[in-house]
Amino acid sequence: MVGEGAYSKVYQAVCKDTGEVVALKNISKKYTDSQYFQQEVEAMLYIQERGGHPRVITLHEHFEDGDSYVLILDFIRGGELFDHLIEMGAYSEMDASRIVREVASALLFLHGIGLVHADLKPENILLTTTRRGDSVVKVADFGTAIFVGNDSDTTVTNKNKLQPEKVYGAPTPAYSPPESILRTSPIQPSMDMWSLGVILFIMLTGCHPYDVSGESTDVEIEDRIKDTKYKIPINDPGIAGHLSKSAKDLITKLMNRDCTKRLTAYQMLQHPWVQGE
């Protein structure tokens, strides 16, 4: 066993046909009736029906085994981005740029097929190795994914089992934009872009833009996000003084409080900082 959660156990396994190392996630059936579990499976099946993406974790197979439900997933050796940040601190702009470029590429695909991840955070970004210079990203955890597109492809079946359009909420408020916390706008692709902006700020500074001390409560963080007068410390020399103007520009555009003016995944991929210019 390589991991254990409240509802599941994860084992390393080898596919007999291909020799590929995979992760076998064993979940007790008493937990598989939850909306979160059903949503994750249906979203991943839909992703695979649309061809998948190299930066999105793959659901290879799923089946029942006695009292458990089993998911066969990519085996990711490097762990969560969250753990990398805790253990090694802030990233260089070069390494951070490569990581967020890969995440943006995954989001471009997901948004293109009408899916919003809706809970993007460092815990849901997996890295293939512990070496910062050559880790590859895998976006994971689709338990709150929302279908918002108008896909007319009648050969795709699982999109009809996903949550309907116009879903409101903020699964993880610390990474959610104001409109989601205030419920003034339904979940949409711009939510993921805000989340990626928060993640990038953390990667480059080592602190959360709405919890610089790391000691704030969830309620205090939510209140700051909702407060139109609160400004993230992007221009604070003690926190972000080492950042390039281009990096600051990207973060500012990703975290625009006006969701209609926030960068899209495509626009982010064209940004000079992401392009390495």
Short mmCIF file of C-alpha atoms in Angstrom, two decimals:
data_model
loop_
_atom_site.label_atom_id
_atom_site.label_comp_id
_atom_site.label_asym_id
_atom_site.label_seq_id
_atom_site.Cartn_x
_atom_site.Cartn_y
_atom_site.Cartn_z
CA MET A 1 0.00 0.00 0.00
CA VAL A 2 1.36 3.43 -0.98
CA GLY A 3 -1.38 5.64 0.44
CA GLU A 4 -4.50 5.67 2.55
CA GLY A 5 -7.32 8.16 2.92
CA ALA A 6 -10.49 8.34 4.95
CA TYR A 7 -12.43 6.37 2.35
CA SER A 8 -9.85 4.53 0.27
CA LYS A 9 -6.54 2.72 0.05
CA VAL A 10 -4.09 3.08 -2.82
CA TYR A 11 -1.78 0.32 -3.98
CA GLN A 12 0.98 0.16 -6.56
CA ALA A 13 0.30 -2.48 -9.18
CA VAL A 14 1.61 -3.66 -12.53
CA CYS A 15 -0.53 -4.29 -15.60
CA LYS A 16 0.10 -7.85 -16.74
CA ASP A 17 -0.52 -7.02 -20.41
CA THR A 18 1.68 -3.93 -20.72
CA GLY A 19 3.99 -4.01 -17.70
CA GLU A 20 2.91 -0.45 -16.89
CA VAL A 21 2.99 0.59 -13.25
CA VAL A 22 -0.43 1.88 -12.18
CA ALA A 23 -2.21 2.97 -9.03
CA LEU A 24 -5.02 0.77 -7.77
CA LYS A 25 -7.47 2.82 -5.69
CA ASN A 26 -9.71 0.61 -3.56
CA ILE A 27 -12.85 2.33 -2.19
CA SER A 28 -15.37 0.74 0.14
CA LYS A 29 -18.82 0.52 -1.46
CA LYS A 30 -20.38 2.24 1.52
CA TYR A 31 -18.74 5.44 0.28
CA THR A 32 -19.33 5.03 -3.46
CA ASP A 33 -22.90 6.30 -3.39
CA SER A 34 -21.66 9.79 -2.54
CA GLN A 35 -22.15 12.53 -5.13
CA TYR A 36 -18.44 13.35 -4.94
CA PHE A 37 -17.40 9.84 -5.92
CA GLN A 38 -19.98 9.51 -8.68
CA GLN A 39 -19.02 12.92 -10.05
CA GLU A 40 -15.33 12.04 -10.15
CA VAL A 41 -15.87 8.76 -12.00
CA GLU A 42 -18.28 10.25 -14.53
CA ALA A 43 -16.02 13.23 -15.18
CA MET A 44 -12.99 10.99 -15.75
CA LEU A 45 -14.94 8.69 -18.04
CA TYR A 46 -16.08 11.72 -20.03
CA ILE A 47 -12.49 12.97 -20.25
CA GLN A 48 -11.36 9.61 -21.59
CA GLU A 49 -14.20 9.52 -24.11
CA ARG A 50 -12.93 12.83 -25.43
CA GLY A 51 -9.43 11.43 -25.90
CA GLY A 52 -7.83 12.39 -22.59
CA HIS A 53 -4.88 14.73 -22.13
CA PRO A 54 -1.24 14.02 -21.15
CA ARG A 55 -1.48 16.52 -18.27
CA VAL A 56 -4.70 15.07 -16.84
CA ILE A 57 -4.64 11.88 -14.77
CA THR A 58 -6.00 8.88 -16.68
CA LEU A 59 -8.67 6.49 -15.46
CA HIS A 60 -7.58 3.27 -17.17
CA GLU A 61 -10.30 1.01 -15.83
CA HIS A 62 -12.88 0.68 -13.09
CA PHE A 63 -14.67 -2.35 -11.67
CA GLU A 64 -16.33 -3.83 -8.61
CA ASP A 65 -14.51 -6.27 -6.36
CA GLY A 66 -16.64 -7.67 -3.56
CA ASP A 67 -17.34 -4.88 -1.09
CA SER A 68 -15.13 -2.41 -2.91
CA TYR A 69 -15.04 -0.30 -6.03
CA VAL A 70 -11.67 -0.21 -7.76
CA LEU A 71 -10.19 2.54 -9.94
CA ILE A 72 -7.06 1.91 -12.00
CA LEU A 73 -5.24 5.23 -12.41
CA ASP A 74 -1.87 6.62 -13.47
CA PHE A 75 0.75 5.97 -10.80
CA ILE A 76 2.24 9.35 -9.91
CA ARG A 77 5.53 9.01 -8.04
CA GLY A 78 6.29 12.63 -7.17
CA GLY A 79 3.29 13.41 -4.99
CA GLU A 80 1.31 16.62 -4.66
CA LEU A 81 2.48 20.12 -5.52
CA PHE A 82 1.30 21.01 -2.01
CA ASP A 83 3.89 18.70 -0.45
CA HIS A 84 6.64 20.08 -2.70
CA LEU A 85 5.82 23.60 -1.52
CA ILE A 86 5.79 22.58 2.14
CA GLU A 87 9.07 20.69 1.91
CA MET A 88 11.06 22.91 -0.46
CA GLY A 89 9.42 26.33 -0.39
CA ALA A 90 8.89 28.75 -3.25
CA TYR A 91 9.76 27.94 -6.86
CA SER A 92 12.04 29.84 -9.19
CA GLU A 93 10.21 31.67 -11.95
CA MET A 94 11.65 29.27 -14.52
CA ASP A 95 10.40 26.12 -12.76
CA ALA A 96 7.07 27.69 -11.83
CA SER A 97 6.50 28.82 -15.41
CA ARG A 98 6.89 25.31 -16.74
CA ILE A 99 4.53 23.85 -14.12
CA VAL A 100 1.73 26.39 -14.62
CA ARG A 101 2.13 26.16 -18.40
CA GLU A 102 1.35 22.44 -18.15
CA VAL A 103 -1.61 23.09 -15.86
CA ALA A 104 -2.92 25.75 -18.25
CA SER A 105 -2.58 23.26 -21.10
CA ALA A 106 -4.73 20.79 -19.14
CA LEU A 107 -7.29 23.51 -18.43
CA LEU A 108 -7.41 24.52 -22.09
CA PHE A 109 -8.36 20.93 -22.90
CA LEU A 110 -10.88 20.61 -20.07
CA HIS A 111 -12.57 23.92 -20.82
CA GLY A 112 -12.59 23.02 -24.49
CA ILE A 113 -14.68 19.91 -23.79
CA GLY A 114 -16.98 21.87 -21.48
CA LEU A 115 -15.58 20.86 -18.10
CA VAL A 116 -14.61 23.10 -15.20
CA HIS A 117 -12.40 21.44 -12.59
CA ALA A 118 -13.87 23.76 -9.90
CA ASP A 119 -11.45 22.74 -7.14
CA LEU A 120 -7.98 23.45 -8.48
CA LYS A 121 -5.40 23.68 -5.67
CA PRO A 122 -1.88 22.43 -4.94
CA GLU A 123 -3.26 19.19 -3.46
CA ASN A 124 -4.89 18.36 -6.82
CA ILE A 125 -1.82 18.97 -8.95
CA LEU A 126 0.37 15.88 -8.98
CA LEU A 127 4.01 15.75 -10.07
CA THR A 128 5.70 12.74 -11.62
CA THR A 129 9.01 13.17 -9.76
CA THR A 130 10.37 14.98 -6.71
CA ARG A 131 12.91 16.81 -8.91
CA ARG A 132 11.65 20.28 -9.71
CA GLY A 133 13.57 20.61 -12.91
CA ASP A 134 11.89 17.77 -14.77
CA SER A 135 8.59 16.92 -13.03
CA VAL A 136 5.57 16.49 -15.29
CA VAL A 137 2.14 17.67 -14.13
CA LYS A 138 -1.00 15.58 -13.80
CA VAL A 139 -4.19 17.39 -12.82
CA ALA A 140 -6.31 15.14 -10.61
CA ASP A 141 -9.39 14.96 -8.36
CA PHE A 142 -12.53 15.63 -10.40
CA GLY A 143 -15.06 15.11 -7.62
CA THR A 144 -16.49 18.60 -8.04
CA ALA A 145 -16.05 18.94 -11.81
CA ILE A 146 -18.90 20.73 -13.55
CA PHE A 147 -20.08 20.34 -17.15
CA VAL A 148 -20.82 23.79 -18.54
CA GLY A 149 -20.37 23.31 -22.27
CA ASN A 150 -22.78 22.83 -25.13
CA ASP A 151 -21.21 19.72 -26.58
CA SER A 152 -23.35 18.39 -29.43
CA ASP A 153 -21.37 15.15 -29.86
CA THR A 154 -24.05 12.48 -29.42
CA THR A 155 -21.41 9.71 -29.16
CA VAL A 156 -20.32 11.08 -25.78
CA THR A 157 -22.54 9.59 -23.08
CA ASN A 158 -21.07 10.46 -19.70
CA LYS A 159 -21.52 14.22 -19.99
CA ASN A 160 -25.24 13.68 -19.39
CA LYS A 161 -24.50 12.21 -15.95
CA LEU A 162 -22.49 15.20 -14.77
CA GLN A 163 -23.99 18.02 -12.76
CA PRO A 164 -26.19 20.41 -14.78
CA GLU A 165 -25.23 23.90 -15.80
CA LYS A 166 -25.48 26.91 -13.47
CA VAL A 167 -24.01 25.33 -10.36
CA TYR A 168 -23.04 27.78 -7.64
CA GLY A 169 -20.49 27.37 -4.88
CA ALA A 170 -16.87 27.31 -3.77
CA PRO A 171 -15.58 23.80 -2.92
CA THR A 172 -12.35 25.22 -1.44
CA PRO A 173 -12.91 28.92 -0.64
CA ALA A 174 -9.20 29.76 -0.26
CA TYR A 175 -8.74 29.02 -3.98
CA SER A 176 -12.13 30.28 -5.15
CA PRO A 177 -12.87 33.68 -6.74
CA PRO A 178 -15.15 36.29 -5.18
CA GLU A 179 -18.10 35.52 -7.45
CA SER A 180 -18.08 31.86 -6.38
CA ILE A 181 -17.92 32.62 -2.66
CA LEU A 182 -20.60 35.31 -2.98
CA ARG A 183 -22.61 33.06 -5.33
CA THR A 184 -23.16 35.96 -7.71
CA SER A 185 -22.10 33.89 -10.70
CA PRO A 186 -22.29 30.17 -11.49
CA ILE A 187 -19.17 28.05 -11.71
CA GLN A 188 -17.45 28.64 -15.06
CA PRO A 189 -13.96 28.26 -16.59
CA SER A 190 -12.81 31.61 -15.19
CA MET A 191 -13.02 30.03 -11.72
CA ASP A 192 -10.18 27.66 -12.58
CA MET A 193 -8.09 30.55 -13.87
CA TRP A 194 -8.44 32.47 -10.60
CA SER A 195 -7.41 29.32 -8.73
CA LEU A 196 -4.33 28.96 -10.91
CA GLY A 197 -3.46 32.60 -10.18
CA VAL A 198 -3.59 31.89 -6.44
CA ILE A 199 -1.44 28.79 -6.93
CA LEU A 200 1.11 30.73 -8.96
CA PHE A 201 1.31 33.43 -6.28
CA ILE A 202 2.01 30.75 -3.67
CA MET A 203 4.58 29.01 -5.87
CA LEU A 204 6.56 32.23 -6.38
CA THR A 205 6.26 33.79 -2.92
CA GLY A 206 5.76 30.88 -0.55
CA CYS A 207 2.61 32.41 0.95
CA HIS A 208 -1.09 32.63 0.18
CA PRO A 209 -2.24 36.01 -1.19
CA TYR A 210 -5.11 36.10 1.31
CA ASP A 211 -3.23 34.53 4.22
CA VAL A 212 0.31 35.86 4.22
CA SER A 213 0.95 34.82 7.82
CA GLY A 214 -0.42 31.31 7.29
CA GLU A 215 -2.42 31.67 10.48
CA SER A 216 -5.78 32.97 9.22
CA THR A 217 -9.01 31.05 9.65
CA ASP A 218 -11.08 29.95 6.67
CA VAL A 219 -13.63 32.64 7.51
CA GLU A 220 -10.95 35.36 7.58
CA ILE A 221 -9.63 34.24 4.19
CA GLU A 222 -13.13 34.23 2.70
CA ASP A 223 -13.80 37.71 4.08
CA ARG A 224 -10.64 39.08 2.46
CA ILE A 225 -11.52 37.51 -0.89
CA LYS A 226 -14.99 39.07 -0.73
CA ASP A 227 -13.64 42.46 0.35
CA THR A 228 -13.26 44.68 -2.72
CA LYS A 229 -10.91 46.96 -0.78
CA TYR A 230 -8.42 44.20 0.02
CA LYS A 231 -5.46 44.13 -2.35
CA ILE A 232 -3.25 41.08 -2.69
CA PRO A 233 0.38 41.92 -1.74
CA ILE A 234 1.67 41.68 -5.29
CA ASN A 235 3.52 44.99 -4.90
CA ASP A 236 4.76 44.40 -1.35
CA PRO A 237 8.58 44.46 -1.62
CA GLY A 238 8.94 42.11 1.33
CA ILE A 239 6.74 39.46 -0.28
CA ALA A 240 6.88 39.91 -4.02
CA GLY A 241 9.78 42.33 -4.51
CA HIS A 242 11.87 39.63 -6.17
CA LEU A 243 9.29 38.89 -8.86
CA SER A 244 9.61 40.09 -12.42
CA LYS A 245 7.10 42.59 -13.80
CA SER A 246 5.88 39.96 -16.22
CA ALA A 247 5.15 37.46 -13.43
CA LYS A 248 3.25 40.11 -11.48
CA ASP A 249 1.31 41.06 -14.59
CA LEU A 250 0.22 37.46 -15.16
CA ILE A 251 -0.90 36.96 -11.56
CA THR A 252 -2.83 40.23 -11.64
CA LYS A 253 -4.62 39.26 -14.84
CA LEU A 254 -5.46 35.78 -13.56
CA MET A 255 -6.81 37.20 -10.30
CA ASN A 256 -8.90 39.97 -11.82
CA ARG A 257 -11.98 40.34 -9.63
CA ASP A 258 -14.05 40.81 -12.78
CA CYS A 259 -14.44 37.26 -14.08
CA THR A 260 -15.29 38.53 -17.57
CA LYS A 261 -11.83 40.16 -17.81
CA ARG A 262 -9.85 37.28 -16.31
CA LEU A 263 -7.41 35.55 -18.65
CA THR A 264 -8.61 32.36 -20.32
CA ALA A 265 -6.38 29.29 -20.47
CA TYR A 266 -5.58 30.10 -24.09
CA GLN A 267 -4.69 33.70 -23.29
CA MET A 268 -2.53 32.59 -20.39
CA LEU A 269 -0.56 30.26 -22.65
CA GLN A 270 0.15 33.25 -24.91
CA HIS A 271 1.38 35.44 -22.05
CA PRO A 272 5.06 36.45 -22.38
CA TRP A 273 5.96 35.09 -18.93
CA VAL A 274 4.54 31.66 -19.76
CA GLN A 275 6.23 31.82 -23.17
CA GLY A 276 9.56 32.47 -21.45
CA GLU A 277 10.03 35.89 -23.02
#
